């Protein structure tokens, strides 16, 4: 927590005069609220953006009414609608698990934010195993999804949940291996140090390191991360024309909103990992651009990745289950192993 | 472990309300894992008894009924009933009316194919395509509205010709729409028909054996997708199809992809047919009037006529006993074969994910199954 605490001490000098336990508690709470606020605002914005992006790709204009300028308040209105909706729990559902599932999915997504390095000084928790931590907590979401699918007592939900579990667990492997290719070079798992190892200009970013090996690793990571967050072309867990709504078929109102929030938060988390590990995190592409603050670069790069995810969603059909597994086990995993091997050889020679 | 899982069979009810099903029908699936072991279709959610209803209606009152048999494409039905009555009466149809009828039928084929393109890609999870094609279909619908007054149900083709002549400047507007759609096809190709994932999903899926297709009475694009050149427009030409320059389109492969390609190429061909019709259209009357519809008795007899609709061969068997009302109107539509018996057979061994994909490729139309 060191950099964060220092950041707050510089920002608010009076905290130094407080007893340490109080100051740390306040800083922790404030940081957590900041993260939650960011997730909520980001999700509202991303859902609006997704609707706009899809609309323009489909020769439509999307929301235009609520709020005035291009319907910017549409998702806020939708959230309020979801909040006041009747809370429906199916009669034969497992009530406890049913209510717990959205919370777990959302918590897993939110926990990932703890180690994202927004800038050199602002990183909520600078763990020395940050990357490992983020990979572990993001796979935690599987439990929530399985729980929701099982507790709904609906066959479609269960099918969606099972698919989701197999898909997310399988795609963990290429994700981890692709990241390992970079970690091998940087020699650290700390998110902060991973970024600092890339300082310089755009060619020092990991994606251009060992060209084209890490570039391929980046592509592998990106494809696999799409599957991690259940986005098209890997949106089988909620494939509408097959499984109605997948694991959240029976969910409505605020519980559904939390699944939705979790999905968009996850989109940001995987994009932020890609930014941190491959695209130089908060660093500007060229030295003379360094007057622009780090968080803007970080959020900007991550948002670009989020936009690419949306772009793919509206231009690609869905894969079938067997093709999904084929892509993972016969394409992505062997290729990432090969890249690790080649980078290892490169470093030795 | 896997042996135990293999034996566990689950029943899934796909429909009557399911986003992957076209219209209201239900497919009961017995599945193990993701593989379908047995499929049973349950139809009857839309039963309206049209064939019986027509026995209680005046001849002219049957036209608003038949065009509702298959919602997305009403024109082949009107054409069938009109031609059956003309055959019974021996009424002549003016040359210009024949050309206008062909134009209507081909435009309706294009509109149906646009709707189908949307359905097919929607069932694969690509939702941009439906938005595009349904939007572009509106240009054809606008033409229908201008010509007939109705957007979906036209009641335009009737015995003795068509209801009214083309409005001023209509031909130019049709050509404009055709030019737009032709240019739009490149976009469709890039988004769907050449999409690598679509090819992977469609090739080798939903194989329809050639012999089985013949045996089961499969018609239309699914039959032509097996490489069998069967098209009523060519085999028993009606109206002016024999005076136009066009070929029957076939595609080898018998899978979802070949059926998709047949439709895609026929869409292109329909554009050329409509253009030829507009070039060759003679002037003259468009209707050969009959008696007062309220006192209209069709001579006793029976007639069987066939039309090639976008889903395949549509047959009407009409019997008259010389009274004010039809004795019997029997509809032989493609959807019953495709959507009930064939679908049940083809789904066995398929993946759950392919259910609506295969269903769409066969051109199932639940309202027509239960006319």
XYZ file of C-alpha atoms in Angstrom:
720
model
C 0.000 0.000 0.000
C 3.067 2.197 0.253
C 2.790 4.347 -2.910
C -0.906 4.964 -2.349
C -0.377 6.104 1.233
C 2.406 8.444 0.170
C 0.201 9.764 -2.599
C -2.518 10.607 -0.110
C -0.032 12.156 2.331
C 1.173 14.454 -0.415
C -2.358 15.210 -1.533
C -3.767 15.797 1.979
C -0.869 16.763 4.308
C -3.070 16.895 7.454
C -3.379 13.098 7.313
C 0.193 12.896 8.626
C -0.966 14.390 11.924
C -3.625 11.740 12.432
C -2.855 8.452 14.199
C -1.558 5.997 11.657
C -4.357 3.429 12.041
C -7.008 6.109 11.433
C -5.219 7.581 8.454
C -4.749 4.152 6.873
C -8.402 3.251 7.419
C -9.595 6.505 5.898
C -7.242 6.123 2.937
C -8.428 2.528 2.415
C -12.084 3.479 2.496
C -11.588 6.444 0.217
C -9.622 4.333 -2.272
C -12.291 1.617 -2.242
C -15.042 4.175 -2.810
C -13.034 5.742 -5.608
C -12.703 2.348 -7.281
C -16.389 1.600 -6.868
C -17.290 5.018 -8.194
C -15.020 4.512 -11.153
C -16.535 1.084 -11.889
C -20.075 2.427 -11.687
C -19.362 5.447 -13.845
C -17.313 3.427 -16.285
C -20.095 0.844 -16.641
C -22.695 3.536 -17.246
C -20.466 5.131 -19.837
C -19.439 1.846 -21.470
C -23.019 0.636 -21.815
C -23.965 3.935 -23.418
C -20.889 3.702 -25.648
C -21.700 0.133 -26.606
C -25.204 1.146 -27.603
C -23.837 4.021 -29.647
C -21.117 1.923 -31.277
C -23.535 -0.857 -32.157
C -26.090 1.640 -33.421
C -23.665 3.346 -35.755
C -22.424 0.013 -37.053
C -26.001 -1.007 -37.735
C -27.099 2.137 -39.589
C -28.989 3.441 -36.579
C -28.301 6.335 -34.225
C -28.964 4.731 -30.857
C -30.269 6.550 -27.787
C -30.855 10.234 -28.524
C -33.507 11.463 -26.105
C -32.655 11.138 -22.411
C -30.385 13.881 -21.116
C -30.176 15.888 -24.294
C -26.772 15.407 -25.926
C -26.856 12.044 -27.747
C -28.878 10.476 -24.959
C -25.965 10.510 -22.521
C -28.275 9.926 -19.535
C -29.976 6.887 -21.043
C -28.042 4.345 -18.947
C -28.611 6.372 -15.779
C -32.344 6.233 -16.449
C -32.063 2.503 -17.157
C -30.210 1.929 -13.893
C -32.896 3.762 -11.947
C -35.517 1.661 -13.691
C -33.652 -1.534 -12.774
C -33.290 -0.353 -9.170
C -37.000 0.140 -8.629
C -38.053 -3.055 -10.387
C -39.747 -5.857 -8.523
C -37.267 -8.324 -7.075
C -38.227 -11.697 -8.523
C -36.761 -14.913 -7.177
C -38.031 -18.044 -8.951
C -40.130 -20.254 -6.723
C -37.891 -23.304 -6.851
C -34.641 -21.409 -6.811
C -32.041 -21.841 -4.108
C -32.723 -18.469 -2.525
C -29.411 -17.931 -0.733
C -27.176 -18.884 -3.643
C -29.428 -17.038 -6.059
C -29.024 -13.806 -4.133
C -25.314 -14.325 -3.488
C -24.272 -14.987 -7.088
C -24.418 -11.439 -8.565
C -22.539 -10.099 -5.553
C -19.728 -12.595 -6.070
C -19.438 -11.861 -9.779
C -19.303 -8.154 -9.117
C -16.880 -8.475 -6.209
C -14.525 -10.532 -8.335
C -14.538 -7.829 -10.980
C -14.070 -5.060 -8.429
C -11.250 -6.882 -6.617
C -9.223 -6.768 -9.814
C -9.148 -2.986 -9.596
C -7.055 -3.165 -6.419
C -3.782 -3.651 -8.263
C -4.327 -1.569 -11.402
C -1.537 1.013 -11.652
C -3.197 4.254 -12.711
C 0.056 6.111 -12.457
C 3.388 5.686 -10.764
C 2.043 6.916 -7.432
C -1.591 5.958 -7.517
C -1.943 2.207 -7.251
C -4.366 1.017 -4.569
C -2.225 -1.987 -3.596
C 1.221 -2.444 -5.031
C 1.521 -6.177 -4.461
C 4.739 -7.815 -5.537
C 2.573 -10.554 -7.111
C -0.001 -8.156 -8.591
C -0.374 -9.967 -11.876
C -0.839 -13.314 -10.163
C -3.400 -11.744 -7.817
C -5.427 -10.236 -10.654
C -5.474 -13.533 -12.558
C -6.656 -15.352 -9.442
C -9.446 -12.983 -8.462
C -10.774 -12.646 -11.986
C -11.267 -16.419 -12.201
C -13.248 -16.126 -8.989
C -16.165 -14.900 -11.112
C -16.671 -18.447 -12.406
C -17.929 -19.459 -8.986
C -20.530 -16.719 -9.013
C -21.685 -17.598 -12.500
C -21.925 -21.310 -11.695
C -23.774 -20.444 -8.512
C -26.273 -18.259 -10.335
C -26.835 -20.837 -13.047
C -27.310 -23.636 -10.552
C -29.488 -21.696 -8.134
C -31.861 -20.455 -10.849
C -33.188 -23.991 -11.242
C -33.472 -23.500 -14.977
C -31.914 -25.789 -17.549
C -30.876 -22.962 -19.838
C -29.187 -21.195 -16.923
C -27.368 -24.340 -15.948
C -26.192 -24.916 -19.503
C -24.961 -21.358 -19.675
C -23.204 -21.672 -16.351
C -21.513 -24.941 -17.297
C -20.355 -23.512 -20.591
C -19.120 -20.441 -18.825
C -17.166 -22.484 -16.301
C -15.501 -24.665 -18.913
C -14.776 -21.695 -21.127
C -13.331 -19.437 -18.461
C -11.243 -22.166 -16.885
C -9.855 -23.245 -20.261
C -9.009 -19.756 -21.389
C -7.224 -18.963 -18.139
C -4.343 -21.007 -19.496
C -3.543 -19.075 -22.692
C -4.111 -15.825 -20.786
C -1.603 -16.795 -18.121
C 0.908 -18.188 -20.629
C 0.758 -15.108 -22.837
C 1.382 -12.896 -19.824
C 4.175 -15.197 -18.694
C 6.042 -14.478 -21.910
C 6.369 -10.872 -20.799
C 6.944 -11.627 -17.144
C 9.909 -13.802 -18.134
C 11.559 -10.789 -19.659
C 10.637 -8.207 -17.034
C 11.406 -10.528 -14.145
C 8.654 -9.152 -11.944
C 4.989 -9.758 -11.208
C 4.376 -6.332 -9.734
C 2.093 -4.282 -11.959
C 4.058 -1.112 -11.172
C 7.421 -2.574 -12.037
C 6.038 -4.168 -15.187
C 5.133 -0.709 -16.444
C 8.344 0.918 -15.286
C 10.341 -1.685 -17.192
C 8.751 -0.334 -20.378
C 9.773 3.313 -19.947
C 11.125 5.054 -22.991
C 9.165 5.634 -26.141
C 6.577 3.505 -27.925
C 9.167 0.978 -29.174
C 10.114 0.082 -25.630
C 6.627 -1.153 -24.895
C 6.435 -4.868 -24.389
C 4.235 -5.364 -27.410
C 7.151 -4.331 -29.660
C 9.751 -6.127 -27.590
C 11.214 -9.280 -29.196
C 9.253 -8.354 -32.299
C 7.093 -10.145 -33.386
C 7.020 -12.655 -30.524
C 5.397 -10.509 -27.850
C 3.086 -8.993 -30.433
C 1.739 -12.497 -31.036
C 1.547 -13.014 -27.290
C -0.454 -9.803 -27.084
C -2.904 -11.065 -29.718
C -3.205 -14.398 -27.922
C -3.852 -12.580 -24.672
C -6.469 -10.352 -26.273
C -8.366 -13.214 -27.925
C -8.292 -15.307 -24.782
C -9.359 -12.386 -22.640
C -12.430 -11.952 -24.836
C -13.374 -15.473 -23.823
C -12.577 -14.682 -20.198
C -15.164 -11.931 -20.122
C -17.727 -13.783 -22.291
C -17.643 -11.359 -25.181
C -18.401 -12.181 -28.809
C -17.221 -14.323 -30.547
C -17.047 -16.250 -27.283
C -20.373 -15.196 -25.791
C -21.661 -18.758 -25.621
C -22.629 -18.596 -21.936
C -25.328 -16.077 -22.820
C -25.849 -17.041 -26.465
C -29.296 -15.619 -27.031
C -30.386 -17.791 -29.932
C -29.296 -20.935 -28.093
C -29.606 -20.433 -24.362
C -32.087 -17.539 -24.076
C -29.981 -15.539 -21.616
C -27.557 -18.137 -20.306
C -26.760 -17.987 -16.616
C -28.721 -14.764 -16.037
C -31.953 -15.932 -17.694
C -33.867 -15.842 -14.404
C -32.328 -12.640 -13.098
C -34.087 -9.320 -13.264
C -33.926 -5.908 -11.681
C -30.910 -4.968 -9.619
C -29.445 -8.476 -9.548
C -29.290 -8.499 -13.317
C -27.787 -5.026 -13.205
C -24.984 -6.359 -11.019
C -24.191 -9.137 -13.490
C -24.140 -6.504 -16.172
C -21.959 -4.204 -14.096
C -19.609 -7.104 -13.424
C -19.352 -7.866 -17.134
C -18.409 -4.318 -18.037
C -16.034 -3.987 -15.097
C -14.337 -7.176 -16.285
C -14.037 -5.746 -19.767
C -12.145 -2.859 -18.282
C -9.977 -5.078 -16.084
C -8.759 -7.265 -18.955
C -8.121 -4.168 -21.065
C -6.227 -2.604 -18.206
C -4.068 -5.729 -17.831
C -3.309 -5.584 -21.546
C -2.432 -1.912 -21.159
C -0.203 -2.533 -18.165
C 1.613 -5.561 -19.462
C 1.864 -4.877 -23.186
C 1.067 -1.243 -23.918
C 3.184 0.642 -21.437
C 0.547 1.419 -18.804
C 0.505 5.069 -17.860
C 3.532 5.937 -20.011
C 3.099 8.206 -23.012
C 4.161 6.850 -26.418
C 6.711 9.631 -26.901
C 8.717 11.650 -24.394
C 7.400 15.036 -25.505
C 3.841 13.925 -24.683
C 4.713 13.342 -21.026
C 3.004 16.601 -19.974
C -0.290 14.684 -20.280
C -0.907 12.974 -16.916
C -0.438 9.210 -16.603
C -4.026 8.265 -15.687
C -5.257 9.798 -18.948
C -2.885 7.612 -20.932
C -3.835 4.589 -18.868
C -7.593 5.076 -19.182
C -7.248 6.112 -22.813
C -5.322 2.977 -23.782
C -7.712 0.767 -21.837
C -10.734 2.449 -23.426
C -9.269 1.827 -26.864
C -9.082 -1.863 -26.027
C -12.660 -1.758 -24.727
C -13.741 -0.133 -27.979
C -12.045 -2.903 -29.972
C -13.959 -5.450 -27.903
C -17.210 -3.694 -28.802
C -16.208 -3.468 -32.425
C -15.609 -7.221 -32.568
C -18.892 -7.935 -30.855
C -20.892 -6.329 -33.636
C -18.954 -7.813 -36.541
C -18.432 -11.434 -35.582
C -20.830 -14.339 -35.152
C -20.539 -16.723 -32.246
C -18.396 -19.859 -32.243
C -19.807 -23.282 -31.454
C -18.775 -25.033 -28.241
C -16.414 -27.508 -29.902
C -14.847 -24.747 -31.999
C -14.371 -22.725 -28.836
C -12.450 -25.534 -27.197
C -10.497 -26.142 -30.386
C -9.408 -22.506 -30.479
C -8.243 -22.682 -26.911
C -6.467 -26.013 -26.727
C -5.215 -26.468 -30.274
C -4.423 -22.922 -31.315
C -3.876 -20.492 -28.468
C -2.240 -22.744 -25.887
C 0.393 -24.340 -28.192
C 1.228 -20.983 -29.721
C 1.747 -19.379 -26.341
C 3.993 -22.271 -25.295
C 5.982 -21.800 -28.475
C 6.371 -18.099 -27.738
C 7.591 -18.759 -24.222
C 10.116 -21.216 -25.630
C 11.320 -18.803 -28.317
C 11.645 -15.883 -25.931
C 13.553 -18.115 -23.558
C 15.942 -19.119 -26.346
C 16.288 -15.494 -27.453
C 17.269 -14.464 -23.963
C 19.779 -17.277 -23.563
C 21.486 -16.748 -26.891
C -17.041 -41.090 -15.679
C -17.795 -40.096 -19.254
C -19.908 -43.222 -19.725
C -22.132 -42.163 -16.845
C -22.487 -38.668 -18.280
C -23.295 -40.076 -21.707
C -26.342 -41.900 -20.465
C -27.854 -38.964 -18.637
C -30.472 -37.502 -20.956
C -32.046 -34.107 -20.418
C -35.179 -32.694 -21.978
C -35.024 -29.142 -23.209
C -38.014 -27.200 -24.473
C -36.977 -24.833 -27.210
C -39.949 -22.543 -27.541
C -42.732 -21.551 -27.998
C -41.087 -18.441 -26.617
C -37.404 -18.601 -27.338
C -35.268 -16.013 -29.062
C -33.763 -18.608 -31.377
C -37.017 -19.897 -32.828
C -38.620 -18.245 -35.825
C -42.252 -17.711 -34.929
C -44.276 -19.664 -32.418
C -43.448 -23.321 -32.381
C -41.775 -25.594 -29.928
C -39.046 -28.153 -30.345
C -38.682 -30.686 -27.591
C -35.070 -31.769 -27.472
C -33.671 -34.799 -25.753
C -29.998 -34.050 -25.254
C -26.963 -35.652 -23.748
C -24.350 -33.016 -23.127
C -24.541 -30.684 -26.073
C -25.657 -33.311 -28.590
C -29.278 -33.703 -29.590
C -30.489 -37.323 -29.456
C -34.102 -36.789 -30.382
C -36.112 -33.814 -31.524
C -39.892 -33.563 -31.535
C -41.652 -30.557 -32.955
C -44.829 -29.309 -31.372
C -46.830 -27.025 -33.580
C -50.306 -25.578 -33.217
C -49.653 -22.329 -31.373
C -50.719 -20.354 -34.429
C -53.472 -22.516 -35.811
C -56.032 -20.343 -37.559
C -57.811 -22.851 -39.791
C -57.441 -20.848 -42.986
C -58.282 -23.712 -45.338
C -61.588 -24.343 -43.580
C -62.264 -20.632 -43.227
C -62.081 -20.177 -46.977
C -64.889 -22.652 -47.529
C -67.207 -20.173 -45.810
C -66.050 -17.094 -47.718
C -66.868 -15.634 -51.105
C -64.154 -16.197 -53.699
C -62.996 -12.620 -53.474
C -62.898 -12.756 -49.695
C -60.302 -15.515 -49.855
C -57.547 -13.185 -51.040
C -57.035 -11.348 -47.728
C -56.873 -14.787 -46.089
C -54.307 -16.475 -48.309
C -51.823 -13.666 -48.075
C -51.636 -14.250 -44.334
C -50.607 -17.892 -44.715
C -46.940 -17.057 -44.688
C -46.440 -13.677 -43.116
C -43.167 -12.548 -44.717
C -44.144 -13.458 -48.254
C -47.819 -13.020 -49.116
C -47.470 -12.651 -52.879
C -46.877 -16.267 -53.969
C -50.101 -17.198 -52.175
C -52.139 -14.538 -53.944
C -50.566 -15.567 -57.213
C -51.484 -19.207 -56.621
C -55.122 -18.580 -55.791
C -55.515 -16.106 -58.655
C -54.001 -18.527 -61.168
C -56.123 -21.417 -59.876
C -59.306 -19.389 -60.321
C -58.201 -18.220 -63.763
C -57.615 -21.838 -64.742
C -61.103 -22.803 -63.558
C -62.729 -19.872 -65.321
C -60.483 -19.854 -68.363
C -60.022 -16.124 -67.902
C -57.285 -14.424 -69.923
C -54.668 -12.288 -68.206
C -53.386 -9.205 -70.045
C -49.689 -9.324 -70.985
C -48.772 -6.268 -68.912
C -50.396 -7.770 -65.809
C -48.231 -10.870 -66.211
C -45.075 -8.779 -66.192
C -46.236 -6.827 -63.171
C -46.969 -10.091 -61.377
C -43.462 -11.383 -62.032
C -42.051 -8.124 -60.751
C -44.108 -8.423 -57.566
C -43.121 -12.036 -57.023
C -39.423 -11.322 -57.459
C -39.526 -8.259 -55.221
C -41.259 -10.314 -52.572
C -38.606 -13.012 -52.970
C -35.912 -10.412 -52.367
C -37.731 -9.049 -49.328
C -38.027 -12.553 -47.905
C -34.371 -13.323 -48.524
C -33.381 -10.125 -46.760
C -35.423 -11.180 -43.777
C -33.874 -14.631 -43.949
C -30.315 -13.255 -44.079
C -31.077 -11.439 -40.856
C -32.516 -14.547 -39.244
C -29.655 -16.766 -40.320
C -26.950 -14.493 -38.978
C -28.969 -13.616 -35.910
C -29.123 -17.291 -35.044
C -25.329 -17.341 -35.248
C -25.081 -14.429 -32.851
C -24.277 -11.674 -35.345
C -26.867 -8.982 -34.707
C -25.581 -6.340 -37.074
C -26.812 -8.215 -40.126
C -30.517 -8.282 -39.136
C -30.424 -4.545 -38.554
C -28.949 -3.950 -41.981
C -31.129 -6.313 -43.963
C -34.388 -5.467 -42.248
C -33.566 -1.826 -42.797
C -32.858 -2.425 -46.477
C -35.980 -4.530 -46.818
C -37.916 -1.414 -45.927
C -37.030 0.089 -49.312
C -38.797 -2.812 -51.013
C -41.699 -2.516 -48.578
C -41.948 1.182 -49.433
C -42.310 0.229 -53.088
C -45.081 -2.216 -52.179
C -46.815 0.459 -50.162
C -46.760 2.879 -53.049
C -48.009 0.293 -55.500
C -50.605 -1.545 -53.445
C -51.359 0.556 -50.369
C -50.251 -2.239 -48.043
C -46.769 -2.735 -46.706
C -46.861 -6.414 -45.789
C -50.177 -7.766 -47.066
C -50.850 -6.523 -50.562
C -53.967 -8.240 -51.961
C -52.659 -6.960 -55.235
C -52.650 -9.965 -57.535
C -56.211 -11.059 -58.240
C -58.024 -13.083 -60.905
C -57.722 -11.462 -64.304
C -54.584 -9.468 -63.578
C -53.502 -7.057 -60.904
C -55.497 -4.526 -58.930
C -54.019 -1.322 -60.317
C -51.445 -0.122 -62.803
C -47.981 1.117 -61.859
C -47.978 4.729 -60.628
C -46.152 7.484 -62.486
C -42.360 7.106 -62.302
C -42.582 3.829 -60.383
C -40.197 2.042 -62.712
C -37.418 4.508 -61.952
C -37.882 4.102 -58.226
C -37.719 0.309 -58.542
C -34.464 0.602 -60.477
C -33.043 2.897 -57.835
C -33.826 0.377 -55.091
C -32.317 -2.435 -57.182
C -29.116 -0.462 -57.724
C -28.870 0.226 -54.016
C -29.434 -3.408 -53.050
C -26.931 -4.653 -55.602
C -24.275 -2.395 -54.188
C -25.279 -3.366 -50.656
C -24.618 -7.040 -51.421
C -20.856 -6.405 -51.170
C -21.388 -5.268 -47.591
C -23.404 -8.386 -46.852
C -20.661 -10.539 -48.345
C -18.013 -8.918 -46.226
C -20.023 -9.098 -43.041
C -21.623 -12.523 -43.331
C -21.096 -14.638 -46.419
C -17.293 -14.361 -46.384
C -16.942 -14.181 -42.620
C -14.504 -16.889 -41.483
C -16.501 -17.734 -38.383
C -19.729 -17.971 -40.365
C -18.039 -20.332 -42.827
C -16.812 -22.466 -39.950
C -20.266 -22.546 -38.408
C -22.065 -23.239 -41.683
C -19.858 -25.590 -43.667
C -20.521 -29.250 -43.019
C -23.390 -28.490 -40.630
C -26.961 -29.629 -41.218
C -26.123 -32.034 -44.020
C -29.169 -32.970 -46.075
C -28.551 -36.118 -48.056
C -29.411 -35.835 -51.762
C -31.487 -39.024 -51.841
C -33.201 -38.099 -48.606
C -34.052 -34.679 -49.994
C -35.730 -36.282 -53.022
C -37.501 -38.860 -50.905
C -38.857 -36.383 -48.359
C -40.162 -33.900 -50.893
C -37.777 -31.099 -50.032
C -38.191 -28.059 -52.287
C -36.718 -24.655 -52.884
C -33.287 -23.487 -51.743
C -32.633 -26.544 -49.521
C -33.128 -28.804 -52.563
C -31.077 -26.594 -54.859
C -28.441 -26.517 -52.119
C -28.068 -30.270 -52.684
C -27.134 -29.621 -56.300
C -30.528 -30.606 -57.732
C -31.759 -28.120 -60.320
C -35.435 -27.965 -59.494
C -37.300 -24.714 -59.824
C -40.975 -24.374 -60.726
C -40.187 -21.190 -62.594
C -38.058 -23.244 -65.010
C -39.749 -26.652 -64.922
C -43.316 -25.474 -65.462
C -42.971 -21.798 -66.353
C -45.875 -19.595 -65.349
C -46.537 -15.971 -66.228
C -43.579 -14.783 -68.319
C -40.664 -16.603 -66.717
C -39.989 -18.494 -69.962
C -39.413 -15.212 -71.806
C -36.749 -14.013 -69.391
C -33.077 -14.865 -69.332
C -32.115 -16.619 -66.102
C -30.644 -19.863 -64.816
C -31.578 -22.207 -61.988
C -28.988 -21.733 -59.256
C -27.600 -24.798 -57.540
C -24.792 -25.321 -55.086
C -23.071 -28.546 -54.164
C -22.504 -29.314 -50.518
C -25.953 -29.947 -49.020
C -25.019 -28.017 -45.872
C -26.165 -24.778 -44.299
C -23.535 -22.884 -46.240
C -24.667 -24.131 -49.656
C -28.271 -23.271 -48.826
C -27.123 -19.809 -47.812
C -25.174 -19.393 -51.032
C -28.147 -20.508 -53.129
C -30.264 -17.806 -51.528
C -27.554 -15.207 -51.832
C -27.096 -15.883 -55.556
C -30.831 -16.024 -56.172
C -31.089 -12.631 -54.554
C -28.673 -11.320 -57.154
C -30.605 -13.097 -59.882
C -33.913 -11.639 -58.738
C -32.415 -8.196 -59.216
C -31.595 -9.085 -62.814
C -35.052 -10.626 -63.409
C -36.820 -7.498 -62.166
C -34.590 -5.376 -64.406
C -35.472 -7.520 -67.432
C -39.155 -7.295 -66.558
C -38.939 -3.517 -66.380
C -37.122 -3.420 -69.737
C -39.606 -5.648 -71.514
C -42.832 -4.489 -69.897
C -45.460 -3.872 -72.580
C -48.201 -1.290 -72.294
C -51.883 -2.097 -72.164
C -54.569 -2.950 -69.615
C -53.660 -4.657 -66.348
C -56.974 -6.276 -65.508
C -59.497 -8.419 -67.337
C -62.630 -7.776 -65.256
C -64.894 -10.583 -64.152
C -68.439 -10.538 -62.781
C -69.614 -8.669 -59.694
C -67.663 -10.273 -56.799
C -70.839 -10.655 -54.732
C -72.492 -12.777 -57.447
C -69.285 -14.406 -58.652
C -69.692 -18.121 -59.294
C -66.584 -19.986 -60.392
C -67.384 -22.887 -62.773
C -67.269 -26.337 -61.191
C -63.944 -28.131 -61.508
C -60.579 -28.473 -59.894
C -57.174 -26.977 -60.458
C -53.692 -27.464 -59.074
C -51.209 -24.648 -59.532
C -47.659 -24.217 -58.328
C -45.506 -21.194 -57.642
C -41.870 -20.985 -56.640
C -41.796 -18.979 -53.449
C -38.679 -17.956 -51.544
C -39.086 -21.060 -49.402
C -39.759 -23.415 -52.281
C -42.629 -24.817 -54.249
C -46.031 -23.593 -53.099
C -48.964 -25.654 -54.432
C -52.671 -24.840 -54.292
C -55.370 -27.390 -55.005
C -58.653 -25.576 -55.535
C -62.001 -27.311 -56.014
C -65.151 -25.452 -57.028
C -68.687 -26.832 -57.163
C -69.979 -23.863 -59.115
C -71.215 -21.983 -56.085
C -70.348 -18.588 -54.588
C -67.752 -20.155 -52.297
C -64.827 -22.541 -52.844
C -65.571 -26.175 -52.107
C -62.007 -26.780 -50.941
C -58.713 -24.922 -51.014
C -55.788 -27.103 -50.071
C -52.366 -25.571 -49.528
C -49.214 -27.567 -50.043
C -46.516 -25.396 -48.530
C -42.819 -26.127 -48.131
C -42.697 -25.323 -44.429
C -44.519 -28.436 -43.252
C -41.942 -30.737 -44.793
C -39.011 -28.522 -43.875
C -40.099 -27.416 -40.459
C -41.609 -30.568 -39.014
C -40.528 -33.873 -40.488
C -37.194 -32.852 -41.973
C -36.169 -30.693 -39.021
C -36.849 -33.538 -36.588
C -34.616 -35.782 -38.656
C -31.832 -33.289 -39.232
C -31.495 -32.196 -35.624
C -30.563 -35.692 -34.458
C -26.846 -35.662 -33.730
C -26.576 -31.909 -34.100
C -25.292 -29.528 -31.459
C -27.809 -27.499 -29.417
C -26.145 -24.358 -30.726
C -26.989 -25.368 -34.290
C -30.718 -25.869 -33.716
C -31.900 -22.459 -34.735
C -29.087 -22.216 -37.272
C -30.368 -25.302 -39.111
C -33.991 -24.266 -38.625
C -33.334 -20.925 -40.276
C -31.417 -22.478 -43.144
C -34.427 -24.636 -43.998
C -36.675 -21.599 -44.151
C -39.161 -22.758 -41.557
C -42.278 -20.628 -41.266
C -44.514 -21.677 -38.352
C -47.606 -19.723 -39.512
C -47.469 -21.628 -42.767
C -47.144 -25.021 -41.069
C -50.471 -24.402 -39.314
C -52.273 -22.420 -42.004
